[in-house]
PDB file of C-alpha atoms in Angstrom:
ATOM      1  CA  MET A   1     -11.820  29.833 -21.112  1.00  0.00           C
ATOM      2  CA  GLU A   2     -13.046  29.091 -17.815  1.00  0.00           C
ATOM      3  CA  TYR A   3     -14.095  25.315 -18.862  1.00  0.00           C
ATOM      4  CA  LEU A   4     -10.549  24.612 -20.277  1.00  0.00           C
ATOM      5  CA  ILE A   5      -9.420  25.592 -16.861  1.00  0.00           C
ATOM      6  CA  LEU A   6     -11.667  23.857 -14.684  1.00  0.00           C
ATOM      7  CA  LEU A   7     -11.231  20.851 -17.179  1.00  0.00           C
ATOM      8  CA  ALA A   8      -7.314  21.068 -16.883  1.00  0.00           C
ATOM      9  CA  PHE A   9      -7.984  21.355 -13.222  1.00  0.00           C
ATOM     10  CA  TRP A  10      -9.825  17.736 -12.455  1.00  0.00           C
ATOM     11  CA  SER A  11      -7.538  16.337 -15.816  1.00  0.00           C
ATOM     12  CA  VAL A  12      -3.911  16.879 -14.739  1.00  0.00           C
ATOM     13  CA  PRO A  13      -3.902  15.462 -11.014  1.00  0.00           C
ATOM     14  CA  VAL A  14      -6.203  12.430 -12.586  1.00  0.00           C
ATOM     15  CA  LEU A  15      -3.774  11.641 -15.593  1.00  0.00           C
ATOM     16  CA  LEU A  16      -0.644  12.669 -12.565  1.00  0.00           C
ATOM     17  CA  GLY A  17      -2.094   9.681 -10.085  1.00  0.00           C
ATOM     18  CA  TYR A  18      -2.535   7.214 -13.830  1.00  0.00           C
ATOM     19  CA  VAL A  19       1.070   7.748 -14.635  1.00  0.00           C
ATOM     20  CA  SER A  20       2.414   7.299 -10.744  1.00  0.00           C
ATOM     21  CA  GLY A  21       0.463   4.142 -10.432  1.00  0.00           C
ATOM     22  CA  ARG A  22       1.340   2.685 -13.373  1.00  0.00           C
ATOM     23  CA  ALA A  23       5.038   4.005 -12.405  1.00  0.00           C
ATOM     24  CA  ALA A  24       4.963   2.234  -8.639  1.00  0.00           C
ATOM     25  CA  GLU A  25       3.186  -1.153 -10.625  1.00  0.00           C
ATOM     26  CA  SER A  26       5.363  -1.826 -13.055  1.00  0.00           C
ATOM     27  CA  ARG A  27       8.740  -1.342 -10.560  1.00  0.00           C
ATOM     28  CA  HIS A  28       6.864  -3.736  -8.177  1.00  0.00           C
ATOM     29  CA  TYR A  29       6.038  -6.218 -10.874  1.00  0.00           C
ATOM     30  CA  ARG A  30       9.572  -6.123 -11.773  1.00  0.00           C
ATOM     31  CA  SER A  31      10.814  -6.825  -8.049  1.00  0.00           C
ATOM     32  CA  ILE A  32       8.286  -9.470  -8.108  1.00  0.00           C
ATOM     33  CA  HIS A  33       9.491 -11.396 -11.357  1.00  0.00           C
ATOM     34  CA  ALA A  34      13.440 -10.984  -9.440  1.00  0.00           C
ATOM     35  CA  ARG A  35      12.784 -12.479  -6.288  1.00  0.00           C
ATOM     36  CA  GLU A  36      10.542 -15.334  -7.223  1.00  0.00           C
ATOM     37  CA  LYS A  37      13.595 -15.940 -10.068  1.00  0.00           C
ATOM     38  CA  GLY A  38      15.715 -15.925  -7.157  1.00  0.00           C
ATOM     39  CA  LEU A  39      13.268 -18.339  -5.119  1.00  0.00           C
ATOM     40  CA  VAL A  40      12.114 -20.934  -7.958  1.00  0.00           C
ATOM     41  CA  GLN A  41      14.085 -23.421  -6.097  1.00  0.00           C
ATOM     42  CA  LEU A  42      11.855 -23.829  -2.707  1.00  0.00           C
ATOM     43  CA  PRO A  43       8.435 -25.193  -3.860  1.00  0.00           C
ATOM     44  CA  ALA A  44       5.432 -23.805  -2.301  1.00  0.00           C
ATOM     45  CA  THR A  45       2.336 -26.270  -2.460  1.00  0.00           C
ATOM     46  CA  SER A  46      -1.021 -26.562  -0.820  1.00  0.00           C
ATOM     47  CA  LEU A  47      -0.424 -29.998  -0.738  1.00  0.00           C
ATOM     48  CA  LYS A  48      -0.708 -31.615   2.893  1.00  0.00           C
ATOM     49  CA  SER A  49       2.208 -34.538   2.379  1.00  0.00           C
ATOM     50  CA  LEU A  50       5.442 -33.991   1.252  1.00  0.00           C
ATOM     51  CA  VAL A  51       6.360 -33.545  -2.417  1.00  0.00           C
ATOM     52  CA  ARG A  52      10.374 -34.605  -2.329  1.00  0.00           C
ATOM     53  CA  GLY A  53      10.012 -37.131   0.313  1.00  0.00           C
ATOM     54  CA  GLY A  54      13.157 -37.902   3.139  1.00  0.00           C
ATOM     55  CA  GLU A  55      14.016 -38.199   6.600  1.00  0.00           C
ATOM     56  CA  VAL A  56      12.015 -34.627   7.956  1.00  0.00           C
ATOM     57  CA  GLU A  57      14.717 -33.010  10.273  1.00  0.00           C
ATOM     58  CA  ARG A  58      12.182 -30.182  11.460  1.00  0.00           C
ATOM     59  CA  SER A  59       8.936 -28.259  10.541  1.00  0.00           C
ATOM     60  CA  GLU A  60       8.127 -24.789  11.399  1.00  0.00           C
ATOM     61  CA  LEU A  61       4.829 -22.700  10.601  1.00  0.00           C
ATOM     62  CA  VAL A  62       5.839 -19.908   8.319  1.00  0.00           C
ATOM     63  CA  THR A  63       4.207 -16.611   7.147  1.00  0.00           C
ATOM     64  CA  GLY A  64       4.350 -13.461   5.077  1.00  0.00           C
ATOM     65  CA  SER A  65       1.851 -10.870   4.850  1.00  0.00           C
ATOM     66  CA  VAL A  66       1.257  -7.539   2.582  1.00  0.00           C
ATOM     67  CA  VAL A  67      -1.080  -4.690   2.536  1.00  0.00           C
ATOM     68  CA  ILE A  68      -1.330  -3.155  -0.554  1.00  0.00           C
ATOM     69  CA  SER A  69      -3.242   0.069  -1.461  1.00  0.00           C
ATOM     70  CA  ILE A  70      -4.764   1.133  -4.292  1.00  0.00           C
ATOM     71  CA  ASP A  71      -4.115   4.374  -6.241  1.00  0.00           C
ATOM     72  CA  TYR A  72      -7.194   6.704  -7.057  1.00  0.00           C
ATOM     73  CA  PHE A  73      -7.057   5.982 -10.682  1.00  0.00           C
ATOM     74  CA  LYS A  74      -8.070   2.984  -9.978  1.00  0.00           C
ATOM     75  CA  LYS A  75     -10.668   3.471  -7.255  1.00  0.00           C
ATOM     76  CA  ALA A  76     -12.614   5.523 -10.110  1.00  0.00           C
ATOM     77  CA  ALA A  77     -11.990   3.220 -13.048  1.00  0.00           C
ATOM     78  CA  SER A  78     -13.728   0.442 -10.583  1.00  0.00           C
ATOM     79  CA  ALA A  79     -16.379   2.763  -9.595  1.00  0.00           C
ATOM     80  CA  LEU A  80     -17.376   3.344 -13.213  1.00  0.00           C
ATOM     81  CA  ARG A  81     -17.399  -0.048 -13.687  1.00  0.00           C
ATOM     82  CA  SER A  82     -19.753  -0.558 -11.190  1.00  0.00           C
ATOM     83  CA  LEU A  83     -22.020   1.681 -12.706  1.00  0.00           C
ATOM     84  CA  VAL A  84     -21.990  -0.687 -15.890  1.00  0.00           C
ATOM     85  CA  GLY A  85     -21.019  -4.073 -14.378  1.00  0.00           C
ATOM     86  CA  GLY A  86     -18.857  -6.812 -15.377  1.00  0.00           C
ATOM     87  CA  PRO A  87     -15.157  -7.636 -14.168  1.00  0.00           C
ATOM     88  CA  VAL A  88     -12.845  -5.221 -12.815  1.00  0.00           C
ATOM     89  CA  LYS A  89      -9.611  -5.428 -13.998  1.00  0.00           C
ATOM     90  CA  SER A  90      -8.155  -2.488 -12.358  1.00  0.00           C
ATOM     91  CA  TYR A  91      -8.647  -5.152  -8.767  1.00  0.00           C
ATOM     92  CA  GLU A  92      -6.955  -8.130 -10.488  1.00  0.00           C
ATOM     93  CA  THR A  93      -3.385  -6.638 -10.823  1.00  0.00           C
ATOM     94  CA  LEU A  94      -3.653  -5.462  -7.189  1.00  0.00           C
ATOM     95  CA  LEU A  95      -4.899  -8.850  -5.658  1.00  0.00           C
ATOM     96  CA  ASP A  96      -2.320 -10.422  -8.582  1.00  0.00           C
ATOM     97  CA  ARG A  97       0.994  -8.958  -6.653  1.00  0.00           C
ATOM     98  CA  ALA A  98      -0.447  -8.939  -3.178  1.00  0.00           C
ATOM     99  CA  LYS A  99      -0.575 -12.374  -3.378  1.00  0.00           C
ATOM    100  CA  ARG A 100       3.067 -12.994  -5.631  1.00  0.00           C
ATOM    101  CA  GLU A 101       4.358 -10.627  -2.583  1.00  0.00           C
ATOM    102  CA  ALA A 102       2.975 -12.704   0.477  1.00  0.00           C
ATOM    103  CA  VAL A 103       4.020 -15.395  -1.307  1.00  0.00           C
ATOM    104  CA  LEU A 104       7.216 -14.332  -1.597  1.00  0.00           C
ATOM    105  CA  ARG A 105       7.306 -12.980   1.757  1.00  0.00           C
ATOM    106  CA  LEU A 106       6.658 -16.274   3.104  1.00  0.00           C
ATOM    107  CA  LYS A 107       9.502 -17.884   0.971  1.00  0.00           C
ATOM    108  CA  GLU A 108      12.005 -14.784   1.964  1.00  0.00           C
ATOM    109  CA  SER A 109      10.638 -15.913   6.144  1.00  0.00           C
ATOM    110  CA  CYS A 110      12.441 -19.505   6.040  1.00  0.00           C
ATOM    111  CA  PRO A 111      15.702 -19.499   4.541  1.00  0.00           C
ATOM    112  CA  GLY A 112      17.382 -23.127   3.839  1.00  0.00           C
ATOM    113  CA  ALA A 113      13.805 -24.766   3.825  1.00  0.00           C
ATOM    114  CA  ASP A 114      13.751 -27.771   1.394  1.00  0.00           C
ATOM    115  CA  GLU A 115      10.228 -27.214   0.668  1.00  0.00           C
ATOM    116  CA  VAL A 116       6.284 -24.968   1.746  1.00  0.00           C
ATOM    117  CA  ILE A 117       3.859 -27.653   2.278  1.00  0.00           C
ATOM    118  CA  ASN A 118       0.123 -26.881   3.086  1.00  0.00           C
ATOM    119  CA  LEU A 119       0.005 -23.284   1.577  1.00  0.00           C
ATOM    120  CA  ARG A 120      -3.037 -21.060   2.142  1.00  0.00           C
ATOM    121  CA  LEU A 121      -3.877 -17.238   1.558  1.00  0.00           C
ATOM    122  CA  GLU A 122      -5.964 -15.118   3.427  1.00  0.00           C
ATOM    123  CA  THR A 123      -7.406 -12.434   1.098  1.00  0.00           C
ATOM    124  CA  MET A 124      -9.410  -9.454   3.378  1.00  0.00           C
ATOM    125  CA  PRO A 125     -10.107  -6.335   1.842  1.00  0.00           C
ATOM    126  CA  LEU A 126      -9.708  -3.096   3.670  1.00  0.00           C
ATOM    127  CA  ALA A 127     -12.528  -0.369   3.956  1.00  0.00           C
ATOM    128  CA  GLY A 128     -11.615   3.017   4.304  1.00  0.00           C
ATOM    129  CA  SER A 129     -13.915   6.021   6.414  1.00  0.00           C
ATOM    130  CA  GLN A 130     -16.310   5.014   4.002  1.00  0.00           C
ATOM    131  CA  ARG A 131     -17.965   1.482   4.759  1.00  0.00           C
ATOM    132  CA  ASN A 132     -18.203   0.167   1.241  1.00  0.00           C
ATOM    133  CA  GLN A 133     -15.000   1.742  -0.034  1.00  0.00           C
ATOM    134  CA  ILE A 134     -12.217  -0.715  -0.219  1.00  0.00           C
ATOM    135  CA  THR A 135      -8.732   1.280  -0.074  1.00  0.00           C
ATOM    136  CA  SER A 136      -6.570  -1.394   0.198  1.00  0.00           C
ATOM    137  CA  VAL A 137      -6.117  -5.776   0.232  1.00  0.00           C
ATOM    138  CA  GLU A 138      -4.298  -7.730   2.937  1.00  0.00           C
ATOM    139  CA  VAL A 139      -3.559 -10.999   2.320  1.00  0.00           C
ATOM    140  CA  LEU A 140      -1.634 -13.684   4.470  1.00  0.00           C
ATOM    141  CA  ALA A 141       0.232 -16.735   3.002  1.00  0.00           C
ATOM    142  CA  TYR A 142       0.917 -19.468   5.965  1.00  0.00           C
ATOM    143  CA  GLY A 143       2.059 -22.522   5.594  1.00  0.00           C
ATOM    144  CA  THR A 144       4.540 -25.308   6.945  1.00  0.00           C
ATOM    145  CA  ALA A 145       8.289 -24.988   5.797  1.00  0.00           C
ATOM    146  CA  ILE A 146       9.986 -28.436   5.772  1.00  0.00           C
ATOM    147  CA  TYR A 147      13.537 -29.017   6.434  1.00  0.00           C
ATOM    148  CA  TYR A 148      15.209 -32.637   5.278  1.00  0.00           C
ATOM    149  CA  ALA A 149      18.230 -33.707   7.298  1.00  0.00           C
ATOM    150  CA  LYS A 150      21.387 -33.826   5.729  1.00  0.00           C
ATOM    151  CA  GLY A 151      23.374 -36.921   5.139  1.00  0.00           C
TER     152      GLY A 151
END
């Protein structure tokens, strides 16, 4: 009987962490998809030259950054994966969401721009109280917003 209580004591928080983490991730992905649809007309490329061409009225440096924390279930899953080796899929969705969110924030920071060129992404893991323990990731997106002359 004591073993069942001990098992429940450890499994209930893990299960709650898994369910709440998946729900938060799903909500964030829904938000990303909706915002990407709204900003699809603004191209953002890593090219250093203009995509559309034309007379440039002005240009400006634009940035977008985000810090996304990893949930405890993914942290535990990555710890288990580090014992046996192989790809850490639990971190792949974290990085995907962070990169896409940073690019969306960059695009949202330049309303009226015609395109964003020279887009770059910088990724930085953020460690917790222990040096080798990654608790979140920061992604910075930056580029040049181009505004063409209307006329």
